[in-house]
Amino acid sequence: MIQIQGLSKHYMMGDAQVDALKSVDLTIETGEFVAIMGPSGSGKSTLMNVIGCLDKPTSGTYFMAEQEVASLDDDLLSSLRNQHIGFVFQSFHLLPRLSAKDNVLLPLRYRRTKAVDADDIHYAETLLERVGLLTRAHHRPNQLSGGQRQRVAIARALINRPEVLLADEPTGALDSKTSEEILALFKELNAAGQTIVLVTHEEEVARHAKRVIWMRDGQIDRIEAGASYAA
Ligand code: ADP
Ligand code: ADP
């Protein structure tokens, strides 16, 4: 569960203070699928960076995986990030020289506790199967379509069994049919229990989430049921 209270983030631009987030309160339960929506400049990226442990707030509290994140030093923040957050980006961020399977295994190569073992390789194959790409395990990114690359990136984001899958405009580089397929995959993963936070400026994308959090001027403007779930 994610619990944010009174979260503010200020940036200084010369002498001027930019209030990117203004005392945001937000709880995201385990197993939820939420979208963060809103116009450019409304604070979506700033909120995502805080939730993803990439950045610290100026003030307020953030509990994730039973820890208060806002007070952690950078090393602890990065280890919390590596253990509990799976990231998916618009531009996939796959390594071009590695096969799909090795891209999926990549986060585990940075693990300090143990080397990649047979169980890990088996789990990577299980994830490739879940995203429908087991037969492409040995292909490199340039031998895959955009949708297939994003599926590999999703499998990679899941390899650490993250508390939260955090997807930043994950369909922004895909055509509308492929986008729908990727969103259907998110729904499947969520139905199997994965908590998902999706950041997007497209209503067509946000409607697939169960809850849509609308940001405006650094605050939560309103929270709605996702259109495809509404009665
Ligand atoms: P969104 O993702 O919704 O477009 P952002 O979180 O990127 O919104 O930005 C929120 C506000 O904070 C904007 O006014 C933006 O200009 C400002 N901002 C974001 N990042 C920085 C930064 N590194 N330095 C200064 N201002 C920033
Ligand atoms: P692309 O151009 O398709 O995004 P890159 O080769 O630039 O692919 O790398 C994608 C991502 O992988 C980048 O975000 C980068 O931070 C990360 N990355 C790059 N090199 C390495 C590496 N040697 N080990 C782990 N991650 C890397």
PDB file of C-alpha atoms and ligand atoms in Angstrom:
ATOM      1  CA  MET A   1       0.000   0.000   0.000  1.00  0.00           C
ATOM      2  CA  ILE A   2       1.060   3.542  -0.813  1.00  0.00           C
ATOM      3  CA  GLN A   3       0.129   6.309   1.585  1.00  0.00           C
ATOM      4  CA  ILE A   4       0.931   9.917   0.841  1.00  0.00           C
ATOM      5  CA  GLN A   5       0.044  12.761   3.186  1.00  0.00           C
ATOM      6  CA  GLY A   6       0.545  16.499   2.865  1.00  0.00           C
ATOM      7  CA  LEU A   7       3.074  15.942   0.101  1.00  0.00           C
ATOM      8  CA  SER A   8       4.575  19.086  -1.380  1.00  0.00           C
ATOM      9  CA  LYS A   9       7.382  19.604  -3.858  1.00  0.00           C
ATOM     10  CA  HIS A  10       8.858  22.991  -4.640  1.00  0.00           C
ATOM     11  CA  TYR A  11      11.408  23.911  -7.243  1.00  0.00           C
ATOM     12  CA  MET A  12      13.366  27.133  -7.292  1.00  0.00           C
ATOM     13  CA  MET A  13      13.594  28.895 -10.648  1.00  0.00           C
ATOM     14  CA  GLY A  14      15.999  31.720  -9.859  1.00  0.00           C
ATOM     15  CA  ASP A  15      14.195  33.639  -7.119  1.00  0.00           C
ATOM     16  CA  ALA A  16      10.790  32.234  -7.939  1.00  0.00           C
ATOM     17  CA  GLN A  17       9.369  29.165  -6.234  1.00  0.00           C
ATOM     18  CA  VAL A  18       7.421  26.712  -8.387  1.00  0.00           C
ATOM     19  CA  ASP A  19       4.940  24.649  -6.376  1.00  0.00           C
ATOM     20  CA  ALA A  20       4.855  21.453  -8.424  1.00  0.00           C
ATOM     21  CA  LEU A  21       2.862  19.592  -5.728  1.00  0.00           C
ATOM     22  CA  LYS A  22       0.789  21.310  -3.051  1.00  0.00           C
ATOM     23  CA  SER A  23      -0.095  19.199  -0.044  1.00  0.00           C
ATOM     24  CA  VAL A  24      -1.285  16.103  -1.883  1.00  0.00           C
ATOM     25  CA  ASP A  25      -3.030  13.304   0.070  1.00  0.00           C
ATOM     26  CA  LEU A  26      -3.370   9.972  -1.715  1.00  0.00           C
ATOM     27  CA  THR A  27      -3.750   6.330  -0.725  1.00  0.00           C
ATOM     28  CA  ILE A  28      -3.275   3.554  -3.257  1.00  0.00           C
ATOM     29  CA  GLU A  29      -4.251   0.123  -1.976  1.00  0.00           C
ATOM     30  CA  THR A  30      -2.472  -3.068  -2.904  1.00  0.00           C
ATOM     31  CA  GLY A  31      -4.086  -4.536  -6.022  1.00  0.00           C
ATOM     32  CA  GLU A  32      -5.381  -1.210  -7.350  1.00  0.00           C
ATOM     33  CA  PHE A  33      -5.057   0.039 -10.909  1.00  0.00           C
ATOM     34  CA  VAL A  34      -4.982   3.841 -10.917  1.00  0.00           C
ATOM     35  CA  ALA A  35      -4.254   6.359 -13.626  1.00  0.00           C
ATOM     36  CA  ILE A  36      -2.821   9.795 -12.905  1.00  0.00           C
ATOM     37  CA  MET A  37      -4.209  12.250 -15.463  1.00  0.00           C
ATOM     38  CA  GLY A  38      -4.052  15.954 -16.031  1.00  0.00           C
ATOM     39  CA  PRO A  39      -2.752  18.676 -18.310  1.00  0.00           C
ATOM     40  CA  SER A  40       0.901  19.392 -18.920  1.00  0.00           C
ATOM     41  CA  GLY A  41       2.475  21.070 -15.904  1.00  0.00           C
ATOM     42  CA  SER A  42      -0.143  19.804 -13.441  1.00  0.00           C
ATOM     43  CA  GLY A  43       2.388  17.775 -11.415  1.00  0.00           C
ATOM     44  CA  LYS A  44       1.977  14.247 -12.811  1.00  0.00           C
ATOM     45  CA  SER A  45       5.687  13.610 -13.400  1.00  0.00           C
ATOM     46  CA  THR A  46       6.652  15.100 -10.069  1.00  0.00           C
ATOM     47  CA  LEU A  47       4.148  12.872  -8.281  1.00  0.00           C
ATOM     48  CA  MET A  48       5.312   9.839 -10.259  1.00  0.00           C
ATOM     49  CA  ASN A  49       8.941  10.562  -9.434  1.00  0.00           C
ATOM     50  CA  VAL A  50       8.128  10.692  -5.751  1.00  0.00           C
ATOM     51  CA  ILE A  51       6.007   7.509  -5.847  1.00  0.00           C
ATOM     52  CA  GLY A  52       8.800   5.778  -7.799  1.00  0.00           C
ATOM     53  CA  CYS A  53      11.433   6.797  -5.217  1.00  0.00           C
ATOM     54  CA  LEU A  54      13.321   8.718  -7.901  1.00  0.00           C
ATOM     55  CA  ASP A  55      12.873  12.008  -6.103  1.00  0.00           C
ATOM     56  CA  LYS A  56      12.104  13.227  -2.585  1.00  0.00           C
ATOM     57  CA  PRO A  57       9.340  15.625  -1.637  1.00  0.00           C
ATOM     58  CA  THR A  58      10.029  19.008  -0.042  1.00  0.00           C
ATOM     59  CA  SER A  59       7.622  18.148   2.775  1.00  0.00           C
ATOM     60  CA  GLY A  60       5.001  15.609   3.717  1.00  0.00           C
ATOM     61  CA  THR A  61       5.105  11.871   4.297  1.00  0.00           C
ATOM     62  CA  TYR A  62       5.163   8.903   1.973  1.00  0.00           C
ATOM     63  CA  PHE A  63       4.804   5.342   3.230  1.00  0.00           C
ATOM     64  CA  MET A  64       5.587   2.491   0.871  1.00  0.00           C
ATOM     65  CA  ALA A  65       6.264  -1.124   1.792  1.00  0.00           C
ATOM     66  CA  GLU A  66       5.844  -0.080   5.421  1.00  0.00           C
ATOM     67  CA  GLN A  67       8.642   2.478   5.282  1.00  0.00           C
ATOM     68  CA  GLU A  68       8.637   6.252   5.472  1.00  0.00           C
ATOM     69  CA  VAL A  69      10.306   7.127   2.210  1.00  0.00           C
ATOM     70  CA  ALA A  70      10.600  10.912   2.418  1.00  0.00           C
ATOM     71  CA  SER A  71      13.212  10.697   5.190  1.00  0.00           C
ATOM     72  CA  LEU A  72      15.473   8.045   3.615  1.00  0.00           C
ATOM     73  CA  ASP A  73      18.969   8.810   2.354  1.00  0.00           C
ATOM     74  CA  ASP A  74      19.760   8.302  -1.340  1.00  0.00           C
ATOM     75  CA  ASP A  75      21.212   4.790  -0.915  1.00  0.00           C
ATOM     76  CA  LEU A  76      18.182   3.497   0.956  1.00  0.00           C
ATOM     77  CA  LEU A  77      15.898   5.255  -1.503  1.00  0.00           C
ATOM     78  CA  SER A  78      17.593   3.536  -4.425  1.00  0.00           C
ATOM     79  CA  SER A  79      17.479   0.130  -2.775  1.00  0.00           C
ATOM     80  CA  LEU A  80      13.770   0.593  -2.010  1.00  0.00           C
ATOM     81  CA  ARG A  81      13.261   1.591  -5.630  1.00  0.00           C
ATOM     82  CA  ASN A  82      15.105  -1.468  -6.950  1.00  0.00           C
ATOM     83  CA  GLN A  83      13.225  -3.851  -4.678  1.00  0.00           C
ATOM     84  CA  HIS A  84       9.706  -2.502  -4.882  1.00  0.00           C
ATOM     85  CA  ILE A  85       9.144  -0.537  -8.092  1.00  0.00           C
ATOM     86  CA  GLY A  86       8.934  -1.794 -11.662  1.00  0.00           C
ATOM     87  CA  PHE A  87       9.223   0.950 -14.272  1.00  0.00           C
ATOM     88  CA  VAL A  88       7.756   1.026 -17.770  1.00  0.00           C
ATOM     89  CA  PHE A  89       8.503   3.985 -20.042  1.00  0.00           C
ATOM     90  CA  GLN A  90       7.179   5.344 -23.309  1.00  0.00           C
ATOM     91  CA  SER A  91      10.461   4.576 -25.103  1.00  0.00           C
ATOM     92  CA  PHE A  92      10.889   1.005 -23.758  1.00  0.00           C
ATOM     93  CA  HIS A  93      14.542   1.500 -22.658  1.00  0.00           C
ATOM     94  CA  LEU A  94      15.679  -1.952 -23.749  1.00  0.00           C
ATOM     95  CA  LEU A  95      19.340  -2.699 -24.299  1.00  0.00           C
ATOM     96  CA  PRO A  96      19.774  -3.292 -28.032  1.00  0.00           C
ATOM     97  CA  ARG A  97      22.506  -5.922 -27.795  1.00  0.00           C
ATOM     98  CA  LEU A  98      20.653  -8.176 -25.370  1.00  0.00           C
ATOM     99  CA  SER A  99      17.984 -10.769 -26.163  1.00  0.00           C
ATOM    100  CA  ALA A 100      14.454 -10.307 -24.840  1.00  0.00           C
ATOM    101  CA  LYS A 101      15.196 -12.787 -22.054  1.00  0.00           C
ATOM    102  CA  ASP A 102      18.447 -11.083 -21.051  1.00  0.00           C
ATOM    103  CA  ASN A 103      16.701  -7.719 -21.016  1.00  0.00           C
ATOM    104  CA  VAL A 104      14.117  -9.198 -18.643  1.00  0.00           C
ATOM    105  CA  LEU A 105      16.889 -10.565 -16.408  1.00  0.00           C
ATOM    106  CA  LEU A 106      18.860  -7.312 -16.417  1.00  0.00           C
ATOM    107  CA  PRO A 107      17.549  -5.868 -13.120  1.00  0.00           C
ATOM    108  CA  LEU A 108      18.656  -9.047 -11.332  1.00  0.00           C
ATOM    109  CA  ARG A 109      22.228  -8.646 -12.582  1.00  0.00           C
ATOM    110  CA  TYR A 110      22.508  -5.589 -10.311  1.00  0.00           C
ATOM    111  CA  ARG A 111      21.273  -7.460  -7.267  1.00  0.00           C
ATOM    112  CA  ARG A 112      23.910  -7.596  -4.549  1.00  0.00           C
ATOM    113  CA  THR A 113      22.522 -10.561  -2.620  1.00  0.00           C
ATOM    114  CA  LYS A 114      22.914 -13.333  -5.191  1.00  0.00           C
ATOM    115  CA  ALA A 115      23.851 -14.067  -8.790  1.00  0.00           C
ATOM    116  CA  VAL A 116      21.221 -14.904 -11.407  1.00  0.00           C
ATOM    117  CA  ASP A 117      20.308 -18.575 -10.980  1.00  0.00           C
ATOM    118  CA  ALA A 118      18.152 -21.215 -12.664  1.00  0.00           C
ATOM    119  CA  ASP A 119      15.049 -20.117 -10.719  1.00  0.00           C
ATOM    120  CA  ASP A 120      15.494 -16.567 -11.995  1.00  0.00           C
ATOM    121  CA  ILE A 121      15.847 -17.770 -15.576  1.00  0.00           C
ATOM    122  CA  HIS A 122      12.743 -19.873 -15.177  1.00  0.00           C
ATOM    123  CA  TYR A 123      10.855 -16.870 -13.759  1.00  0.00           C
ATOM    124  CA  ALA A 124      11.989 -14.684 -16.678  1.00  0.00           C
ATOM    125  CA  GLU A 125      10.570 -17.328 -19.036  1.00  0.00           C
ATOM    126  CA  THR A 126       7.320 -17.419 -17.052  1.00  0.00           C
ATOM    127  CA  LEU A 127       7.039 -13.635 -17.400  1.00  0.00           C
ATOM    128  CA  LEU A 128       7.779 -13.745 -21.126  1.00  0.00           C
ATOM    129  CA  GLU A 129       5.012 -16.309 -21.420  1.00  0.00           C
ATOM    130  CA  ARG A 130       2.617 -14.068 -19.446  1.00  0.00           C
ATOM    131  CA  VAL A 131       3.257 -11.192 -21.837  1.00  0.00           C
ATOM    132  CA  GLY A 132       2.875 -13.540 -24.820  1.00  0.00           C
ATOM    133  CA  LEU A 133       6.492 -13.505 -25.970  1.00  0.00           C
ATOM    134  CA  LEU A 134       8.066 -16.793 -24.908  1.00  0.00           C
ATOM    135  CA  THR A 135       8.682 -17.734 -28.546  1.00  0.00           C
ATOM    136  CA  ARG A 136      10.641 -14.468 -28.968  1.00  0.00           C
ATOM    137  CA  ALA A 137      12.921 -14.971 -25.951  1.00  0.00           C
ATOM    138  CA  HIS A 138      16.073 -14.977 -28.067  1.00  0.00           C
ATOM    139  CA  HIS A 139      15.147 -12.049 -30.288  1.00  0.00           C
ATOM    140  CA  ARG A 140      16.830  -8.701 -29.874  1.00  0.00           C
ATOM    141  CA  PRO A 141      14.771  -5.508 -29.565  1.00  0.00           C
ATOM    142  CA  ASN A 142      15.341  -4.521 -33.216  1.00  0.00           C
ATOM    143  CA  GLN A 143      13.790  -7.843 -34.282  1.00  0.00           C
ATOM    144  CA  LEU A 144      10.604  -7.029 -32.387  1.00  0.00           C
ATOM    145  CA  SER A 145       7.676  -4.673 -33.061  1.00  0.00           C
ATOM    146  CA  GLY A 146       6.980  -1.700 -30.793  1.00  0.00           C
ATOM    147  CA  GLY A 147       4.233  -3.563 -28.964  1.00  0.00           C
ATOM    148  CA  GLN A 148       6.488  -6.573 -28.481  1.00  0.00           C
ATOM    149  CA  ARG A 149       9.282  -4.355 -27.153  1.00  0.00           C
ATOM    150  CA  GLN A 150       6.900  -2.855 -24.642  1.00  0.00           C
ATOM    151  CA  ARG A 151       5.868  -6.384 -23.582  1.00  0.00           C
ATOM    152  CA  VAL A 152       9.529  -7.217 -22.952  1.00  0.00           C
ATOM    153  CA  ALA A 153       9.860  -4.008 -20.915  1.00  0.00           C
ATOM    154  CA  ILE A 154       6.780  -4.976 -18.882  1.00  0.00           C
ATOM    155  CA  ALA A 155       8.213  -8.442 -18.186  1.00  0.00           C
ATOM    156  CA  ARG A 156      11.474  -6.779 -17.100  1.00  0.00           C
ATOM    157  CA  ALA A 157       9.575  -4.420 -14.792  1.00  0.00           C
ATOM    158  CA  LEU A 158       7.984  -7.455 -13.114  1.00  0.00           C
ATOM    159  CA  ILE A 159      11.141  -9.525 -12.559  1.00  0.00           C
ATOM    160  CA  ASN A 160      11.648  -8.175  -9.021  1.00  0.00           C
ATOM    161  CA  ARG A 161       8.025  -8.940  -8.093  1.00  0.00           C
ATOM    162  CA  PRO A 162       7.477  -5.216  -7.488  1.00  0.00           C
ATOM    163  CA  GLU A 163       4.997  -3.801  -5.044  1.00  0.00           C
ATOM    164  CA  VAL A 164       4.005  -1.304  -7.755  1.00  0.00           C
ATOM    165  CA  LEU A 165       4.255  -1.310 -11.528  1.00  0.00           C
ATOM    166  CA  LEU A 166       4.741   2.334 -12.458  1.00  0.00           C
ATOM    167  CA  ALA A 167       4.066   3.092 -16.114  1.00  0.00           C
ATOM    168  CA  ASP A 168       4.817   6.544 -17.545  1.00  0.00           C
ATOM    169  CA  GLU A 169       2.947   7.112 -20.842  1.00  0.00           C
ATOM    170  CA  PRO A 170       3.516   3.412 -21.712  1.00  0.00           C
ATOM    171  CA  THR A 171       1.484   3.609 -24.919  1.00  0.00           C
ATOM    172  CA  GLY A 172       2.788   7.001 -26.057  1.00  0.00           C
ATOM    173  CA  ALA A 173       4.946   5.468 -28.799  1.00  0.00           C
ATOM    174  CA  LEU A 174       2.401   2.884 -29.988  1.00  0.00           C
ATOM    175  CA  ASP A 175      -0.436   2.961 -32.528  1.00  0.00           C
ATOM    176  CA  SER A 176      -3.974   2.782 -31.161  1.00  0.00           C
ATOM    177  CA  LYS A 177      -4.517  -0.944 -31.768  1.00  0.00           C
ATOM    178  CA  THR A 178      -1.221  -1.878 -30.123  1.00  0.00           C
ATOM    179  CA  SER A 179      -1.989   0.528 -27.257  1.00  0.00           C
ATOM    180  CA  GLU A 180      -5.268  -1.276 -26.608  1.00  0.00           C
ATOM    181  CA  GLU A 181      -3.391  -4.597 -26.508  1.00  0.00           C
ATOM    182  CA  ILE A 182      -0.878  -3.270 -23.992  1.00  0.00           C
ATOM    183  CA  LEU A 183      -3.682  -1.823 -21.843  1.00  0.00           C
ATOM    184  CA  ALA A 184      -5.462  -5.195 -21.980  1.00  0.00           C
ATOM    185  CA  LEU A 185      -2.243  -6.767 -20.704  1.00  0.00           C
ATOM    186  CA  PHE A 186      -2.137  -4.260 -17.813  1.00  0.00           C
ATOM    187  CA  LYS A 187      -5.721  -5.236 -16.969  1.00  0.00           C
ATOM    188  CA  GLU A 188      -4.777  -8.911 -16.980  1.00  0.00           C
ATOM    189  CA  LEU A 189      -1.789  -8.311 -14.724  1.00  0.00           C
ATOM    190  CA  ASN A 190      -3.941  -6.226 -12.395  1.00  0.00           C
ATOM    191  CA  ALA A 191      -6.636  -8.934 -12.320  1.00  0.00           C
ATOM    192  CA  ALA A 192      -3.862 -11.295 -11.155  1.00  0.00           C
ATOM    193  CA  GLY A 193      -3.144  -8.911  -8.252  1.00  0.00           C
ATOM    194  CA  GLN A 194      -0.484  -6.528  -9.556  1.00  0.00           C
ATOM    195  CA  THR A 195      -0.787  -2.947  -8.296  1.00  0.00           C
ATOM    196  CA  ILE A 196      -0.433  -0.567 -11.248  1.00  0.00           C
ATOM    197  CA  VAL A 197       0.002   3.198 -11.403  1.00  0.00           C
ATOM    198  CA  LEU A 198      -0.276   4.607 -14.900  1.00  0.00           C
ATOM    199  CA  VAL A 199       0.660   8.195 -15.727  1.00  0.00           C
ATOM    200  CA  THR A 200      -0.846   9.583 -18.896  1.00  0.00           C
ATOM    201  CA  HIS A 201      -2.269  12.726 -20.431  1.00  0.00           C
ATOM    202  CA  GLU A 202      -4.596  10.706 -22.685  1.00  0.00           C
ATOM    203  CA  GLU A 203      -8.141  10.055 -21.519  1.00  0.00           C
ATOM    204  CA  GLU A 204      -8.392   7.074 -23.870  1.00  0.00           C
ATOM    205  CA  VAL A 205      -5.584   5.439 -21.878  1.00  0.00           C
ATOM    206  CA  ALA A 206      -6.714   6.512 -18.399  1.00  0.00           C
ATOM    207  CA  ARG A 207     -10.208   5.073 -18.871  1.00  0.00           C
ATOM    208  CA  HIS A 208      -8.733   1.572 -18.582  1.00  0.00           C
ATOM    209  CA  ALA A 209      -7.726   2.139 -14.963  1.00  0.00           C
ATOM    210  CA  LYS A 210     -10.178   1.452 -12.152  1.00  0.00           C
ATOM    211  CA  ARG A 211      -9.612   4.895 -10.623  1.00  0.00           C
ATOM    212  CA  VAL A 212      -8.543   8.062 -12.357  1.00  0.00           C
ATOM    213  CA  ILE A 213      -6.800  10.738 -10.311  1.00  0.00           C
ATOM    214  CA  TRP A 214      -7.069  14.115 -12.022  1.00  0.00           C
ATOM    215  CA  MET A 215      -4.278  16.560 -11.202  1.00  0.00           C
ATOM    216  CA  ARG A 216      -4.546  20.310 -11.638  1.00  0.00           C
ATOM    217  CA  ASP A 217      -2.044  22.955 -10.545  1.00  0.00           C
ATOM    218  CA  GLY A 218      -0.151  20.571  -8.260  1.00  0.00           C
ATOM    219  CA  GLN A 219      -3.237  19.296  -6.486  1.00  0.00           C
ATOM    220  CA  ILE A 220      -5.698  16.453  -6.880  1.00  0.00           C
ATOM    221  CA  ASP A 221      -8.647  18.048  -8.639  1.00  0.00           C
ATOM    222  CA  ARG A 222     -10.937  14.999  -8.449  1.00  0.00           C
ATOM    223  CA  ILE A 223     -10.957  11.219  -8.448  1.00  0.00           C
ATOM    224  CA  GLU A 224     -13.273   9.279 -10.752  1.00  0.00           C
ATOM    225  CA  ALA A 225     -14.007   5.684 -11.644  1.00  0.00           C
ATOM    226  CA  GLY A 226     -12.298   4.660 -14.904  1.00  0.00           C
ATOM    227  CA  ALA A 227     -14.763   4.939 -17.780  1.00  0.00           C
ATOM    228  CA  SER A 228     -14.469   1.298 -18.753  1.00  0.00           C
ATOM    229  CA  TYR A 229     -15.432   0.293 -15.185  1.00  0.00           C
ATOM    230  CA  ALA A 230     -18.154   2.876 -14.546  1.00  0.00           C
ATOM    231  CA  ALA A 231     -21.718   1.520 -14.394  1.00  0.00           C
TER     232      ALA A 231
HETATM  233  P1  ADP B   1       3.317  17.228 -15.655  1.00  0.00           P
HETATM  234  O1  ADP B   1       4.050  15.931 -15.571  1.00  0.00           O
HETATM  235  O2  ADP B   1       1.885  17.113 -15.271  1.00  0.00           O
HETATM  236  O3  ADP B   1       3.490  17.895 -16.978  1.00  0.00           O
HETATM  237  P2  ADP B   1       5.375  18.256 -13.883  1.00  0.00           P
HETATM  238  O4  ADP B   1       5.340  17.458 -12.639  1.00  0.00           O
HETATM  239  O5  ADP B   1       6.414  17.920 -14.887  1.00  0.00           O
HETATM  240  O6  ADP B   1       3.931  18.225 -14.565  1.00  0.00           O
HETATM  241  O7  ADP B   1       5.543  19.782 -13.523  1.00  0.00           O
HETATM  242  C1  ADP B   1       4.808  20.459 -12.513  1.00  0.00           C
HETATM  243  C2  ADP B   1       5.337  21.890 -12.379  1.00  0.00           C
HETATM  244  O8  ADP B   1       6.635  21.865 -11.842  1.00  0.00           O
HETATM  245  C3  ADP B   1       5.435  22.640 -13.688  1.00  0.00           C
HETATM  246  O9  ADP B   1       5.143  23.992 -13.433  1.00  0.00           O
HETATM  247  C4  ADP B   1       6.867  22.473 -14.084  1.00  0.00           C
HETATM  248  O10 ADP B   1       7.302  23.532 -14.887  1.00  0.00           O
HETATM  249  C5  ADP B   1       7.561  22.477 -12.726  1.00  0.00           C
HETATM  250  N1  ADP B   1       8.812  21.667 -12.720  1.00  0.00           N
HETATM  251  C6  ADP B   1       8.897  20.335 -12.921  1.00  0.00           C
HETATM  252  N2  ADP B   1      10.174  19.930 -12.816  1.00  0.00           N
HETATM  253  C7  ADP B   1      10.906  21.038 -12.542  1.00  0.00           C
HETATM  254  C8  ADP B   1      12.296  21.280 -12.306  1.00  0.00           C
HETATM  255  N3  ADP B   1      13.196  20.291 -12.334  1.00  0.00           N
HETATM  256  N4  ADP B   1      12.672  22.552 -12.062  1.00  0.00           N
HETATM  257  C9  ADP B   1      11.770  23.549 -12.017  1.00  0.00           C
HETATM  258  N5  ADP B   1      10.463  23.386 -12.214  1.00  0.00           N
HETATM  259  C10 ADP B   1      10.024  22.150 -12.481  1.00  0.00           C
HETATM  260  P1  ADP B   2      17.501   3.016 -26.106  1.00  0.00           P
HETATM  261  O1  ADP B   2      18.287   3.959 -26.967  1.00  0.00           O
HETATM  262  O2  ADP B   2      16.681   2.055 -26.927  1.00  0.00           O
HETATM  263  O3  ADP B   2      16.721   3.702 -25.024  1.00  0.00           O
HETATM  264  P2  ADP B   2      19.892   2.451 -24.554  1.00  0.00           P
HETATM  265  O4  ADP B   2      20.992   1.551 -24.997  1.00  0.00           O
HETATM  266  O5  ADP B   2      20.132   3.903 -24.646  1.00  0.00           O
HETATM  267  O6  ADP B   2      18.568   2.047 -25.362  1.00  0.00           O
HETATM  268  O7  ADP B   2      19.572   2.081 -23.053  1.00  0.00           O
HETATM  269  C1  ADP B   2      18.268   2.022 -22.532  1.00  0.00           C
HETATM  270  C2  ADP B   2      18.295   2.212 -21.031  1.00  0.00           C
HETATM  271  O8  ADP B   2      19.138   1.270 -20.401  1.00  0.00           O
HETATM  272  C3  ADP B   2      18.763   3.574 -20.617  1.00  0.00           C
HETATM  273  O9  ADP B   2      17.749   4.157 -19.809  1.00  0.00           O
HETATM  274  C4  ADP B   2      20.004   3.386 -19.794  1.00  0.00           C
HETATM  275  O10 ADP B   2      19.936   4.099 -18.578  1.00  0.00           O
HETATM  276  C5  ADP B   2      20.000   1.907 -19.495  1.00  0.00           C
HETATM  277  N1  ADP B   2      21.359   1.377 -19.703  1.00  0.00           N
HETATM  278  C6  ADP B   2      22.216   1.763 -20.659  1.00  0.00           C
HETATM  279  N2  ADP B   2      23.357   1.072 -20.597  1.00  0.00           N
HETATM  280  C7  ADP B   2      23.203   0.204 -19.579  1.00  0.00           C
HETATM  281  C8  ADP B   2      24.012  -0.820 -19.034  1.00  0.00           C
HETATM  282  N3  ADP B   2      25.230  -1.091 -19.479  1.00  0.00           N
HETATM  283  N4  ADP B   2      23.512  -1.528 -18.024  1.00  0.00           N
HETATM  284  C9  ADP B   2      22.283  -1.276 -17.557  1.00  0.00           C
HETATM  285  N5  ADP B   2      21.476  -0.335 -18.013  1.00  0.00           N
HETATM  286  C10 ADP B   2      21.909   0.391 -19.014  1.00  0.00           C
END
